[in-house]
PDB file of C-alpha atoms and ligand atoms in Angstrom:
ATOM      1  CA  MET D  28      -3.684 -34.131  48.611  1.00 36.00           C
ATOM      2  CA  LYS D  29      -2.823 -37.198  50.857  1.00 46.00           C
ATOM      3  CA  HIS D  30      -0.086 -39.291  49.915  1.00 45.00           C
ATOM      4  CA  SER D  31       0.610 -42.541  51.188  1.00 55.00           C
ATOM      5  CA  SER D  32       4.398 -41.583  52.061  1.00 67.00           C
ATOM      6  CA  ARG D  33       5.635 -39.501  54.468  1.00 66.00           C
ATOM      7  CA  LYS D  34       9.695 -38.896  55.042  1.00 62.00           C
ATOM      8  CA  ILE D  35      10.918 -38.878  57.960  1.00 62.00           C
ATOM      9  CA  GLU D  36      14.003 -36.924  58.904  1.00 59.00           C
ATOM     10  CA  ALA D  37      17.480 -38.580  58.116  1.00 52.00           C
ATOM     11  CA  GLY D  38      18.466 -40.877  60.964  1.00 55.00           C
ATOM     12  CA  GLU D  39      14.953 -40.009  62.605  1.00 62.00           C
ATOM     13  CA  PRO D  40      14.127 -43.790  64.183  1.00 70.00           C
ATOM     14  CA  VAL D  41      10.576 -44.507  63.598  1.00 84.00           C
ATOM     15  CA  SER D  42       9.216 -45.491  67.016  1.00 93.00           C
ATOM     16  CA  PRO D  43       6.770 -48.033  66.976  1.00 95.00           C
ATOM     17  CA  ARG D  44       4.056 -45.866  68.127  1.00 95.00           C
ATOM     18  CA  ALA D  45       4.432 -43.288  65.235  1.00 95.00           C
ATOM     19  CA  LEU D  46       4.126 -46.330  62.762  1.00 97.00           C
ATOM     20  CA  ILE D  47       1.205 -47.394  64.214  1.00 96.00           C
ATOM     21  CA  ALA D  48      -0.100 -43.740  64.538  1.00 96.00           C
ATOM     22  CA  THR D  49       0.720 -43.690  60.407  1.00 97.00           C
ATOM     23  CA  ALA D  50      -1.363 -47.036  59.818  1.00 97.00           C
ATOM     24  CA  ARG D  51      -4.416 -45.933  61.962  1.00 96.00           C
ATOM     25  CA  GLU D  52      -4.405 -42.883  59.796  1.00 97.00           C
ATOM     26  CA  SER D  53      -5.142 -44.538  56.938  1.00 97.00           C
ATOM     27  CA  LEU D  54      -7.017 -47.337  58.385  1.00 97.00           C
ATOM     28  CA  ALA D  55     -10.521 -45.303  57.147  1.00 97.00           C
ATOM     29  CA  ARG D  56      -9.586 -46.047  53.679  1.00 98.00           C
ATOM     30  CA  ALA D  57      -9.822 -49.698  53.846  1.00 98.00           C
ATOM     31  CA  TYR D  58     -11.975 -51.214  51.270  1.00 98.00           C
ATOM     32  CA  ALA D  59     -13.844 -54.087  53.337  1.00 98.00           C
ATOM     33  CA  PRO D  60     -17.338 -54.328  52.454  1.00 98.00           C
ATOM     34  CA  TYR D  61     -17.551 -57.844  52.964  1.00 98.00           C
ATOM     35  CA  SER D  62     -15.655 -59.009  55.888  1.00 96.00           C
ATOM     36  CA  LYS D  63     -16.125 -55.288  57.387  1.00 96.00           C
ATOM     37  CA  PHE D  64     -12.555 -55.983  59.062  1.00 96.00           C
ATOM     38  CA  PRO D  65     -10.995 -52.719  57.943  1.00 97.00           C
ATOM     39  CA  VAL D  66      -6.943 -53.364  58.290  1.00 97.00           C
ATOM     40  CA  ALA D  67      -4.083 -51.240  57.807  1.00 98.00           C
ATOM     41  CA  ALA D  68      -0.444 -51.335  57.552  1.00 98.00           C
ATOM     42  CA  ALA D  69       2.627 -49.120  57.775  1.00 98.00           C
ATOM     43  CA  VAL D  70       6.053 -49.817  56.580  1.00 98.00           C
ATOM     44  CA  VAL D  71       9.286 -48.296  56.738  1.00 97.00           C
ATOM     45  CA  ASP D  72      12.302 -48.615  54.313  1.00 96.00           C
ATOM     46  CA  ASP D  73      15.736 -48.105  55.179  1.00 94.00           C
ATOM     47  CA  GLU D  74      15.990 -44.804  54.313  1.00 94.00           C
ATOM     48  CA  GLY D  75      13.132 -43.695  57.167  1.00 94.00           C
ATOM     49  CA  ARG D  76      10.469 -43.518  54.619  1.00 96.00           C
ATOM     50  CA  VAL D  77       7.099 -44.934  55.919  1.00 97.00           C
ATOM     51  CA  PHE D  78       4.292 -46.306  53.314  1.00 98.00           C
ATOM     52  CA  THR D  79       0.887 -47.373  54.235  1.00 98.00           C
ATOM     53  CA  GLY D  80      -1.326 -49.911  52.772  1.00 98.00           C
ATOM     54  CA  VAL D  81      -5.312 -50.771  53.330  1.00 98.00           C
ATOM     55  CA  ASN D  82      -6.752 -53.697  52.527  1.00 98.00           C
ATOM     56  CA  VAL D  83      -8.818 -54.319  49.360  1.00 98.00           C
ATOM     57  CA  GLU D  84     -11.860 -56.511  49.134  1.00 98.00           C
ATOM     58  CA  ASN D  85     -13.136 -58.243  45.735  1.00 98.00           C
ATOM     59  CA  ALA D  86     -16.626 -59.804  45.031  1.00 98.00           C
ATOM     60  CA  SER D  87     -14.754 -62.462  44.186  1.00 98.00           C
ATOM     61  CA  TYR D  88     -13.839 -63.105  47.426  1.00 98.00           C
ATOM     62  CA  GLY D  89     -10.340 -64.671  46.649  1.00 98.00           C
ATOM     63  CA  LEU D  90      -8.583 -61.630  45.415  1.00 98.00           C
ATOM     64  CA  THR D  91      -8.990 -59.996  47.986  1.00 98.00           C
ATOM     65  CA  MET D  92      -5.042 -58.407  48.971  1.00 98.00           C
ATOM     66  CA  CYS D  93      -4.212 -57.707  52.969  1.00 98.00           C
ATOM     67  CA  ALA D  94      -3.058 -54.543  53.998  1.00 98.00           C
ATOM     68  CA  GLU D  95       0.174 -55.477  54.616  1.00 98.00           C
ATOM     69  CA  ARG D  96       1.077 -56.588  51.273  1.00 98.00           C
ATOM     70  CA  VAL D  97      -0.474 -53.074  49.749  1.00 98.00           C
ATOM     71  CA  ALA D  98       1.706 -51.173  52.050  1.00 98.00           C
ATOM     72  CA  ILE D  99       5.178 -53.215  51.050  1.00 98.00           C
ATOM     73  CA  PHE D 100       4.099 -53.088  47.107  1.00 98.00           C
ATOM     74  CA  THR D 101       3.495 -49.801  47.384  1.00 98.00           C
ATOM     75  CA  ALA D 102       7.031 -48.949  48.914  1.00 98.00           C
ATOM     76  CA  VAL D 103       8.466 -51.296  46.326  1.00 98.00           C
ATOM     77  CA  SER D 104       7.311 -49.434  43.733  1.00 98.00           C
ATOM     78  CA  ALA D 105       8.452 -45.919  45.114  1.00 98.00           C
ATOM     79  CA  GLY D 106      11.849 -47.437  45.089  1.00 98.00           C
ATOM     80  CA  ALA D 107      12.207 -48.889  48.384  1.00 97.00           C
ATOM     81  CA  LYS D 108      15.037 -51.470  48.915  1.00 96.00           C
ATOM     82  CA  LYS D 109      14.850 -52.925  52.208  1.00 97.00           C
ATOM     83  CA  LEU D 110      12.203 -52.842  54.536  1.00 97.00           C
ATOM     84  CA  ARG D 111      12.734 -52.529  58.174  1.00 97.00           C
ATOM     85  CA  ALA D 112       9.912 -52.938  60.521  1.00 97.00           C
ATOM     86  CA  LEU D 113       6.178 -53.013  59.833  1.00 98.00           C
ATOM     87  CA  ALA D 114       2.903 -51.932  61.863  1.00 97.00           C
ATOM     88  CA  LEU D 115      -0.536 -53.617  62.074  1.00 97.00           C
ATOM     89  CA  THR D 116      -4.209 -52.086  62.973  1.00 97.00           C
ATOM     90  CA  SER D 117      -7.552 -53.084  62.518  1.00 96.00           C
ATOM     91  CA  LYS D 118     -10.955 -51.734  64.092  1.00 86.00           C
ATOM     92  CA  ASN D 119     -11.417 -53.933  66.950  1.00 73.00           C
ATOM     93  CA  GLY D 120      -7.542 -53.247  68.854  1.00 71.00           C
ATOM     94  CA  SER D 121      -7.267 -57.194  68.383  1.00 75.00           C
ATOM     95  CA  SER D 122      -3.761 -57.923  68.128  1.00 82.00           C
ATOM     96  CA  LEU D 123      -4.043 -59.190  64.496  1.00 94.00           C
ATOM     97  CA  MET D 124      -1.141 -60.662  63.203  1.00 97.00           C
ATOM     98  CA  PRO D 125       0.112 -60.799  59.594  1.00 98.00           C
ATOM     99  CA  CYS D 126      -1.076 -63.848  57.191  1.00 98.00           C
ATOM    100  CA  GLY D 127       1.279 -66.704  56.132  1.00 98.00           C
ATOM    101  CA  ALA D 128       0.972 -65.049  52.494  1.00 98.00           C
ATOM    102  CA  CYS D 129       1.987 -61.829  53.601  1.00 98.00           C
ATOM    103  CA  ARG D 130       4.799 -63.419  56.081  1.00 98.00           C
ATOM    104  CA  GLN D 131       6.399 -65.002  52.871  1.00 98.00           C
ATOM    105  CA  VAL D 132       6.246 -61.596  51.124  1.00 98.00           C
ATOM    106  CA  MET D 133       8.076 -59.969  54.024  1.00 98.00           C
ATOM    107  CA  ALA D 134      10.629 -62.463  53.975  1.00 98.00           C
ATOM    108  CA  GLU D 135      11.650 -61.086  50.965  1.00 98.00           C
ATOM    109  CA  LEU D 136      12.465 -57.988  52.113  1.00 98.00           C
ATOM    110  CA  PHE D 137      12.574 -57.371  55.883  1.00 97.00           C
ATOM    111  CA  ASP D 138      15.745 -58.783  57.552  1.00 97.00           C
ATOM    112  CA  SER D 139      14.457 -61.758  59.643  1.00 97.00           C
ATOM    113  CA  ALA D 140      14.708 -59.383  62.982  1.00 96.00           C
ATOM    114  CA  ALA D 141      12.571 -57.125  61.996  1.00 97.00           C
ATOM    115  CA  PRO D 142      10.039 -55.987  64.030  1.00 97.00           C
ATOM    116  CA  VAL D 143       6.366 -56.170  63.255  1.00 97.00           C
ATOM    117  CA  TYR D 144       4.241 -54.138  65.475  1.00 97.00           C
ATOM    118  CA  SER D 145       0.416 -55.073  65.987  1.00 97.00           C
ATOM    119  CA  ASP D 146      -1.854 -52.351  67.950  1.00 96.00           C
ATOM    120  CA  THR D 147      -3.672 -53.504  70.898  1.00 94.00           C
ATOM    121  CA  GLY D 148      -5.630 -50.339  70.845  1.00 89.00           C
ATOM    122  CA  LYS D 149      -5.004 -47.279  73.404  1.00 83.00           C
ATOM    123  CA  GLU D 150      -1.197 -46.669  73.761  1.00 86.00           C
ATOM    124  CA  ARG D 151      -0.471 -50.469  73.538  1.00 93.00           C
ATOM    125  CA  TYR D 152       1.075 -52.552  71.200  1.00 95.00           C
ATOM    126  CA  LYS D 153       2.387 -56.180  70.477  1.00 96.00           C
ATOM    127  CA  THR D 154       5.611 -56.814  69.352  1.00 96.00           C
ATOM    128  CA  THR D 155       7.124 -59.958  67.412  1.00 97.00           C
ATOM    129  CA  SER D 156       9.718 -60.430  64.481  1.00 97.00           C
ATOM    130  CA  LEU D 157       9.489 -61.682  61.543  1.00 98.00           C
ATOM    131  CA  ARG D 158      11.507 -64.473  62.347  1.00 98.00           C
ATOM    132  CA  ASP D 159       9.056 -65.423  64.651  1.00 98.00           C
ATOM    133  CA  LEU D 160       6.208 -65.565  62.864  1.00 98.00           C
ATOM    134  CA  LEU D 161       7.698 -67.168  60.215  1.00 98.00           C
ATOM    135  CA  PRO D 162      10.985 -69.441  60.766  1.00 98.00           C
ATOM    136  CA  LYS D 163      11.713 -71.215  57.726  1.00 97.00           C
ATOM    137  CA  PRO D 164      10.644 -69.085  54.586  1.00 97.00           C
ATOM    138  CA  PHE D 165      11.169 -70.447  50.928  1.00 97.00           C
ATOM    139  CA  GLY D 166      13.837 -68.104  49.969  1.00 95.00           C
ATOM    140  CA  ALA D 167      16.268 -67.109  46.794  1.00 93.00           C
ATOM    141  CA  ASP D 168      18.464 -70.225  48.122  1.00 94.00           C
ATOM    142  CA  ASP D 169      15.740 -72.699  47.838  1.00 96.00           C
ATOM    143  CA  LEU D 170      15.651 -71.741  43.840  1.00 97.00           C
TER     144      LEU D 170
HETATM  145  N1  LIG C 205      -6.246 -59.245  56.380  1.00 60.07           N
HETATM  146  C1  LIG C 205      -5.280 -58.118  56.383  1.00 60.07           C
HETATM  147  O1  LIG C 205      -5.557 -57.251  55.459  1.00 60.07           O
HETATM  148  N2  LIG C 205      -4.157 -58.219  56.842  1.00 60.07           N
HETATM  149  C2  LIG C 205      -4.304 -59.403  57.826  1.00 60.07           C
HETATM  150  O2  LIG C 205      -3.028 -59.805  58.236  1.00 60.07           O
HETATM  151  C3  LIG C 205      -5.251 -60.209  58.226  1.00 60.07           C
HETATM  152  C4  LIG C 205      -6.206 -60.385  57.160  1.00 60.07           C
HETATM  153  C5  LIG C 205      -7.924 -58.933  55.687  1.00 60.07           C
HETATM  154  C6  LIG C 205      -8.279 -59.671  54.756  1.00 60.07           C
HETATM  155  C7  LIG C 205      -9.447 -59.240  54.313  1.00 60.07           C
HETATM  156  O3  LIG C 205     -10.054 -58.205  54.046  1.00 60.07           O
HETATM  157  C8  LIG C 205      -9.800 -59.578  56.063  1.00 60.07           C
HETATM  158  O4  LIG C 205      -8.912 -58.788  56.319  1.00 60.07           O
HETATM  159  C9  LIG C 205     -10.612 -60.624  56.768  1.00 60.07           C
HETATM  160  O5  LIG C 205      -9.723 -61.466  56.840  1.00 60.07           O
END
């Protein structure tokens, strides 16, 4: 049986390419019958565990959930406390970036310097940071 989490050996750094490869493996499980735009994400927590997510669409379009949030919520549900990096892939090798809602959710669990790797096809990817994507998140201090 395939699991959505995989354990990296203690201390083993997760390379961007390995994280992207893991996301790619789950892309076929995306549920995107309406947009026909499958997306997959992989996140790694501070213990080196990797979790994946895919977008899950709905006939009531607004209920669609992005791959990033599925990966993040899967990680938290499995006990992850801090997330270190996120990789993102879609079918056409375009350098997809997380939507605004996902960026805000990321700000809850990732450091602002955390890298976001966006698959651009073949062996290539683009790296940004959460800080670049969302410089001023809403946070606990704003409450
Ligand atoms: N989508 C994601 O899963 N992640 C993103 O970063 C952008 C968009 C999904 C939502 C929807 O199922 C499809 O892509 C088209 O917007």
